[in-house]
Amino acid sequence: MSCRKFFVGGNWKMNGDKAKILSIMELLNSSNLSSKTEVVVAPPSIYVSYVKDHIKPEISVSLQNCHEATSGAFTGEISAEMGQDVGCKWVILGHSERRNVFGETNTVIGEKIKHVLKSTNLNIIACIGELLDEREAGKTLEVCATQMKAIASNVSDWSRIVIAYEPVWAIGTGKVATPSQAQEVHVDVRKWLALNVSEDVAQATRILYGGSVTSANCVELALKEDVDGFLVGGASLKPEFIDIINARK
Ligand SMILES: O=C(COP(=O)(O)O)NO
């Protein structure tokens, strides 16, 4: 198995309230989590300080998104600097819901990546993934390569980047990619990194799988050499998140 540290992120999206979030934090705080796994949780931004104040320090807190500016007349937005100010260590950028629901382009995502790396100490979970019709048209690798190019052209420090491959057709659908499907794309993303950045970056960069990961499918997925962890949505607010964190004990 690779020397890359296993990584499990919980993307809580726009879900939860203080009571529900407290209950999952109490479970995480009281559970025996594998020391071989790096754990990050991404609450709704309004709860970031609450989570930071109640979660055990071994678990890092992430923003789910940020604006590409430090400050300004952007009503409703938050900056990466604000996340860092309240103790975040990570930010998710380019999630498919930001792309497909809110219209974020590869260009905007690239600008956000450049800004976060230049102006903060936050690490980035950078998301890629194809739509169902793109997969059915055999364009998965083409789409992911285009997204990777927009990410890579703005990265000044690869040690602060984790890539999350999240096929859109698997997100929230219960239709998880097979381990072979995930491994195939992860291998191609790693090859893309080797060709376009460097072999060292390709070997060091963690590539997560996201899309209907559960306690029932995580162990088989985690057995794949190039699956370095998960970015989990729905299951990350349930007790089974503990099993997913411990998928590669
Ligand atoms: O969007 C996801 C995955 O969501 P699900 O696990 O609910 O498919 N991660 O960022």
Short mmCIF file of C-alpha atoms and ligand atoms in Angstrom, two decimals:
data_model
loop_
_atom_site.label_atom_id
_atom_site.label_comp_id
_atom_site.label_asym_id
_atom_site.label_seq_id
_atom_site.Cartn_x
_atom_site.Cartn_y
_atom_site.Cartn_z
CA MET A 1 0.00 0.00 0.00
CA SER A 2 1.24 3.56 -0.71
CA CYS A 3 3.01 5.77 1.86
CA ARG A 4 0.33 8.46 1.45
CA LYS A 5 -1.58 9.05 4.72
CA PHE A 6 -5.20 7.95 4.41
CA PHE A 7 -7.56 10.93 4.46
CA VAL A 8 -11.27 11.06 5.23
CA GLY A 9 -13.25 14.27 4.88
CA GLY A 10 -16.83 14.78 5.98
CA ASN A 11 -18.71 17.26 3.83
CA TRP A 12 -21.80 18.11 5.83
CA LYS A 13 -23.10 20.37 3.06
CA MET A 14 -26.18 22.41 4.11
CA ASN A 15 -27.28 19.96 6.78
CA GLY A 16 -27.57 19.79 10.54
CA ASP A 17 -28.33 22.04 13.47
CA LYS A 18 -26.43 22.60 16.72
CA ALA A 19 -28.00 19.53 18.37
CA LYS A 20 -27.32 17.18 15.45
CA ILE A 21 -23.82 18.54 14.94
CA LEU A 22 -23.07 18.21 18.65
CA SER A 23 -24.19 14.58 18.60
CA ILE A 24 -21.89 13.66 15.71
CA MET A 25 -19.03 15.56 17.35
CA GLU A 26 -19.60 13.70 20.63
CA LEU A 27 -19.45 10.42 18.72
CA LEU A 28 -16.27 11.45 16.92
CA ASN A 29 -14.69 12.70 20.16
CA SER A 30 -15.46 9.46 21.99
CA SER A 31 -14.58 7.02 19.21
CA ASN A 32 -11.27 5.24 18.66
CA LEU A 33 -10.23 6.70 15.30
CA SER A 34 -7.35 5.13 13.42
CA SER A 35 -4.17 7.16 13.84
CA LYS A 36 -3.40 6.18 10.24
CA THR A 37 -6.24 8.38 9.01
CA GLU A 38 -6.26 12.18 8.71
CA VAL A 39 -9.80 13.36 9.50
CA VAL A 40 -11.35 16.65 8.40
CA VAL A 41 -14.96 17.81 8.83
CA ALA A 42 -16.60 20.58 6.79
CA PRO A 43 -19.67 21.98 8.57
CA PRO A 44 -21.96 24.67 7.19
CA SER A 45 -19.88 27.85 7.58
CA ILE A 46 -22.23 29.28 10.23
CA TYR A 47 -21.25 26.36 12.52
CA VAL A 48 -17.49 26.39 11.87
CA SER A 49 -16.60 28.12 15.15
CA TYR A 50 -19.03 25.91 17.08
CA VAL A 51 -17.40 22.79 15.63
CA LYS A 52 -13.90 24.14 16.15
CA ASP A 53 -14.73 24.80 19.81
CA HIS A 54 -16.14 21.30 20.46
CA ILE A 55 -14.25 18.84 18.23
CA LYS A 56 -11.12 17.07 19.44
CA PRO A 57 -7.93 18.69 18.11
CA GLU A 58 -6.94 15.63 16.07
CA ILE A 59 -9.83 16.45 13.75
CA SER A 60 -9.38 19.49 11.49
CA VAL A 61 -12.17 21.79 10.38
CA SER A 62 -12.75 22.85 6.78
CA LEU A 63 -14.74 25.47 4.93
CA GLN A 64 -17.00 24.06 2.20
CA ASN A 65 -16.14 26.94 -0.12
CA CYS A 66 -14.83 30.50 -0.03
CA HIS A 67 -14.80 33.65 -2.13
CA GLU A 68 -11.69 34.45 -4.17
CA ALA A 69 -11.24 37.84 -2.51
CA THR A 70 -9.98 38.71 0.97
CA SER A 71 -12.90 41.08 1.69
CA GLY A 72 -15.37 43.36 -0.04
CA ALA A 73 -18.91 44.00 -1.13
CA PHE A 74 -19.86 40.34 -1.63
CA THR A 75 -23.02 39.95 0.42
CA GLY A 76 -23.43 36.45 1.81
CA GLU A 77 -19.94 35.32 0.93
CA ILE A 78 -17.08 34.36 3.27
CA SER A 79 -13.36 34.56 2.68
CA ALA A 80 -10.65 31.98 3.23
CA GLU A 81 -9.04 34.46 5.60
CA MET A 82 -12.17 34.40 7.76
CA GLY A 83 -12.06 30.60 7.85
CA GLN A 84 -8.42 30.70 8.90
CA ASP A 85 -9.25 33.37 11.50
CA VAL A 86 -11.67 31.00 13.27
CA GLY A 87 -9.36 28.01 13.13
CA CYS A 88 -10.05 26.26 9.84
CA LYS A 89 -7.13 24.35 8.31
CA TRP A 90 -8.84 23.33 5.07
CA VAL A 91 -11.22 24.55 2.39
CA ILE A 92 -13.11 22.47 -0.17
CA LEU A 93 -13.03 24.11 -3.62
CA GLY A 94 -14.69 23.17 -6.90
CA HIS A 95 -17.26 20.81 -5.43
CA SER A 96 -19.64 19.63 -8.16
CA GLU A 97 -22.51 21.38 -6.40
CA ARG A 98 -20.56 24.67 -6.64
CA ARG A 99 -19.97 23.93 -10.31
CA ASN A 100 -23.39 22.60 -11.34
CA VAL A 101 -25.77 24.33 -8.93
CA PHE A 102 -24.01 27.68 -8.51
CA GLY A 103 -22.28 27.88 -11.88
CA GLU A 104 -18.67 28.05 -10.72
CA THR A 105 -16.35 27.67 -13.70
CA ASN A 106 -12.90 26.12 -13.89
CA THR A 107 -11.57 29.68 -14.16
CA VAL A 108 -13.24 30.86 -10.93
CA ILE A 109 -12.15 27.72 -9.10
CA GLY A 110 -8.61 28.30 -10.29
CA GLU A 111 -8.70 31.89 -9.02
CA LYS A 112 -9.90 30.66 -5.63
CA ILE A 113 -7.09 28.10 -5.44
CA LYS A 114 -4.48 30.70 -6.35
CA HIS A 115 -5.82 33.14 -3.75
CA VAL A 116 -6.04 30.59 -0.92
CA LEU A 117 -2.48 29.37 -1.49
CA LYS A 118 -1.11 32.92 -1.81
CA SER A 119 -3.02 34.65 0.98
CA THR A 120 -3.69 32.00 3.66
CA ASN A 121 -2.23 28.89 5.24
CA LEU A 122 -5.30 26.79 4.42
CA ASN A 123 -4.93 23.47 2.65
CA ILE A 124 -7.28 22.69 -0.21
CA ILE A 125 -9.49 19.73 -1.12
CA ALA A 126 -9.88 20.36 -4.85
CA CYS A 127 -12.81 18.50 -6.42
CA ILE A 128 -13.16 17.04 -9.91
CA GLY A 129 -15.68 14.67 -11.47
CA GLU A 130 -17.79 14.01 -14.53
CA LEU A 131 -21.55 14.12 -15.17
CA LEU A 132 -23.39 10.93 -16.08
CA ASP A 133 -23.77 11.93 -19.73
CA GLU A 134 -20.05 12.69 -19.91
CA ARG A 135 -19.22 9.22 -18.55
CA GLU A 136 -21.71 7.58 -20.89
CA ALA A 137 -20.07 9.47 -23.77
CA GLY A 138 -16.68 8.14 -22.73
CA LYS A 139 -15.46 11.61 -21.75
CA THR A 140 -14.60 10.97 -18.07
CA LEU A 141 -10.85 11.27 -18.47
CA GLU A 142 -11.15 14.29 -20.80
CA VAL A 143 -13.40 16.13 -18.33
CA CYS A 144 -11.19 15.31 -15.35
CA ALA A 145 -8.07 16.35 -17.26
CA THR A 146 -9.61 19.73 -18.10
CA GLN A 147 -10.54 20.23 -14.45
CA MET A 148 -7.07 19.13 -13.32
CA LYS A 149 -5.45 21.61 -15.71
CA ALA A 150 -7.46 24.49 -14.23
CA ILE A 151 -6.44 23.36 -10.73
CA ALA A 152 -2.78 22.68 -11.50
CA SER A 153 -2.22 25.96 -13.34
CA ASN A 154 -3.01 27.77 -10.09
CA VAL A 155 -1.15 25.56 -7.61
CA SER A 156 2.05 26.97 -6.16
CA ASP A 157 2.43 24.36 -3.39
CA TRP A 158 1.25 20.80 -4.02
CA SER A 159 1.90 19.80 -0.42
CA ARG A 160 -1.25 21.76 0.45
CA ILE A 161 -3.49 20.06 -2.10
CA VAL A 162 -5.67 16.95 -1.91
CA ILE A 163 -7.68 15.97 -4.99
CA ALA A 164 -11.20 14.56 -4.59
CA TYR A 165 -12.60 12.61 -7.52
CA GLU A 166 -16.38 12.71 -7.13
CA PRO A 167 -18.33 11.41 -10.11
CA VAL A 168 -21.44 13.57 -10.12
CA TRP A 169 -23.63 10.56 -10.94
CA ALA A 170 -22.57 8.96 -7.64
CA ILE A 171 -23.12 11.97 -5.37
CA GLY A 172 -26.19 11.59 -3.19
CA THR A 173 -27.59 8.87 -5.46
CA GLY A 174 -26.64 5.71 -3.62
CA LYS A 175 -25.00 4.63 -6.89
CA VAL A 176 -21.39 4.31 -5.77
CA ALA A 177 -18.59 3.84 -8.28
CA THR A 178 -17.20 0.34 -8.24
CA PRO A 179 -13.71 -0.02 -6.78
CA SER A 180 -12.43 -0.65 -10.32
CA GLN A 181 -14.12 2.46 -11.68
CA ALA A 182 -12.64 4.57 -8.89
CA GLN A 183 -9.19 3.03 -9.25
CA GLU A 184 -9.20 3.56 -13.03
CA VAL A 185 -9.83 7.29 -12.74
CA HIS A 186 -7.48 7.71 -9.79
CA VAL A 187 -4.69 6.04 -11.77
CA ASP A 188 -5.35 8.37 -14.70
CA VAL A 189 -5.36 11.44 -12.45
CA ARG A 190 -2.05 10.31 -10.95
CA LYS A 191 -0.66 9.76 -14.46
CA TRP A 192 -1.88 13.25 -15.41
CA LEU A 193 0.01 14.68 -12.43
CA ALA A 194 3.17 12.77 -13.37
CA LEU A 195 3.00 14.04 -16.96
CA ASN A 196 1.99 17.64 -16.23
CA VAL A 197 3.56 18.36 -12.83
CA SER A 198 6.11 15.79 -11.66
CA GLU A 199 6.45 12.16 -10.62
CA ASP A 200 7.11 13.23 -7.04
CA VAL A 201 3.89 15.27 -6.90
CA ALA A 202 1.99 12.40 -8.54
CA GLN A 203 3.19 9.95 -5.91
CA ALA A 204 2.69 12.32 -2.95
CA THR A 205 -0.70 13.81 -3.77
CA ARG A 206 -3.64 12.10 -2.13
CA ILE A 207 -6.59 11.36 -4.39
CA LEU A 208 -9.88 10.83 -2.55
CA TYR A 209 -13.00 9.15 -3.84
CA GLY A 210 -16.40 10.70 -3.11
CA GLY A 211 -19.90 9.66 -4.10
CA SER A 212 -22.22 7.50 -1.97
CA VAL A 213 -19.45 6.16 0.26
CA THR A 214 -20.89 4.16 3.16
CA SER A 215 -19.70 1.77 5.85
CA ALA A 216 -20.82 -1.03 3.52
CA ASN A 217 -18.62 -0.11 0.56
CA CYS A 218 -15.68 1.81 2.08
CA VAL A 219 -13.44 -1.14 2.96
CA GLU A 220 -13.42 -2.56 -0.59
CA LEU A 221 -12.84 0.89 -2.07
CA ALA A 222 -10.02 1.53 0.44
CA LEU A 223 -8.22 -1.61 -0.72
CA LYS A 224 -7.46 0.06 -4.04
CA GLU A 225 -3.86 1.29 -4.24
CA ASP A 226 -4.73 4.72 -5.62
CA VAL A 227 -7.75 5.40 -3.43
CA ASP A 228 -6.13 7.48 -0.69
CA GLY A 229 -9.33 8.21 1.19
CA PHE A 230 -12.79 9.59 0.89
CA LEU A 231 -14.80 12.79 0.78
CA VAL A 232 -18.05 11.72 2.37
CA GLY A 233 -21.39 13.49 2.22
CA GLY A 234 -24.50 11.92 3.69
CA ALA A 235 -22.78 9.20 5.69
CA SER A 236 -20.51 11.74 7.45
CA LEU A 237 -23.39 12.90 9.64
CA LYS A 238 -24.20 9.32 10.72
CA PRO A 239 -22.51 6.92 13.15
CA GLU A 240 -21.20 4.92 10.17
CA PHE A 241 -18.76 7.79 9.53
CA ILE A 242 -16.58 6.17 12.21
CA ASP A 243 -16.37 2.96 10.16
CA ILE A 244 -15.44 4.94 7.06
CA ILE A 245 -12.66 6.75 8.95
CA ASN A 246 -11.38 3.34 10.07
CA ALA A 247 -11.80 1.74 6.64
CA ARG A 248 -8.04 1.25 6.32
CA LYS A 249 -7.06 0.36 9.87
O1 LIG B 1 -20.56 15.30 -2.28
C1 LIG B 1 -19.96 14.44 -1.69
C2 LIG B 1 -20.47 13.02 -1.59
O2 LIG B 1 -21.80 13.05 -1.12
P1 LIG B 1 -22.51 11.63 -0.76
O3 LIG B 1 -21.52 10.86 0.10
O4 LIG B 1 -23.76 12.01 -0.02
O5 LIG B 1 -22.76 10.95 -2.10
N1 LIG B 1 -18.81 14.73 -1.07
O6 LIG B 1 -18.30 16.00 -1.14
#
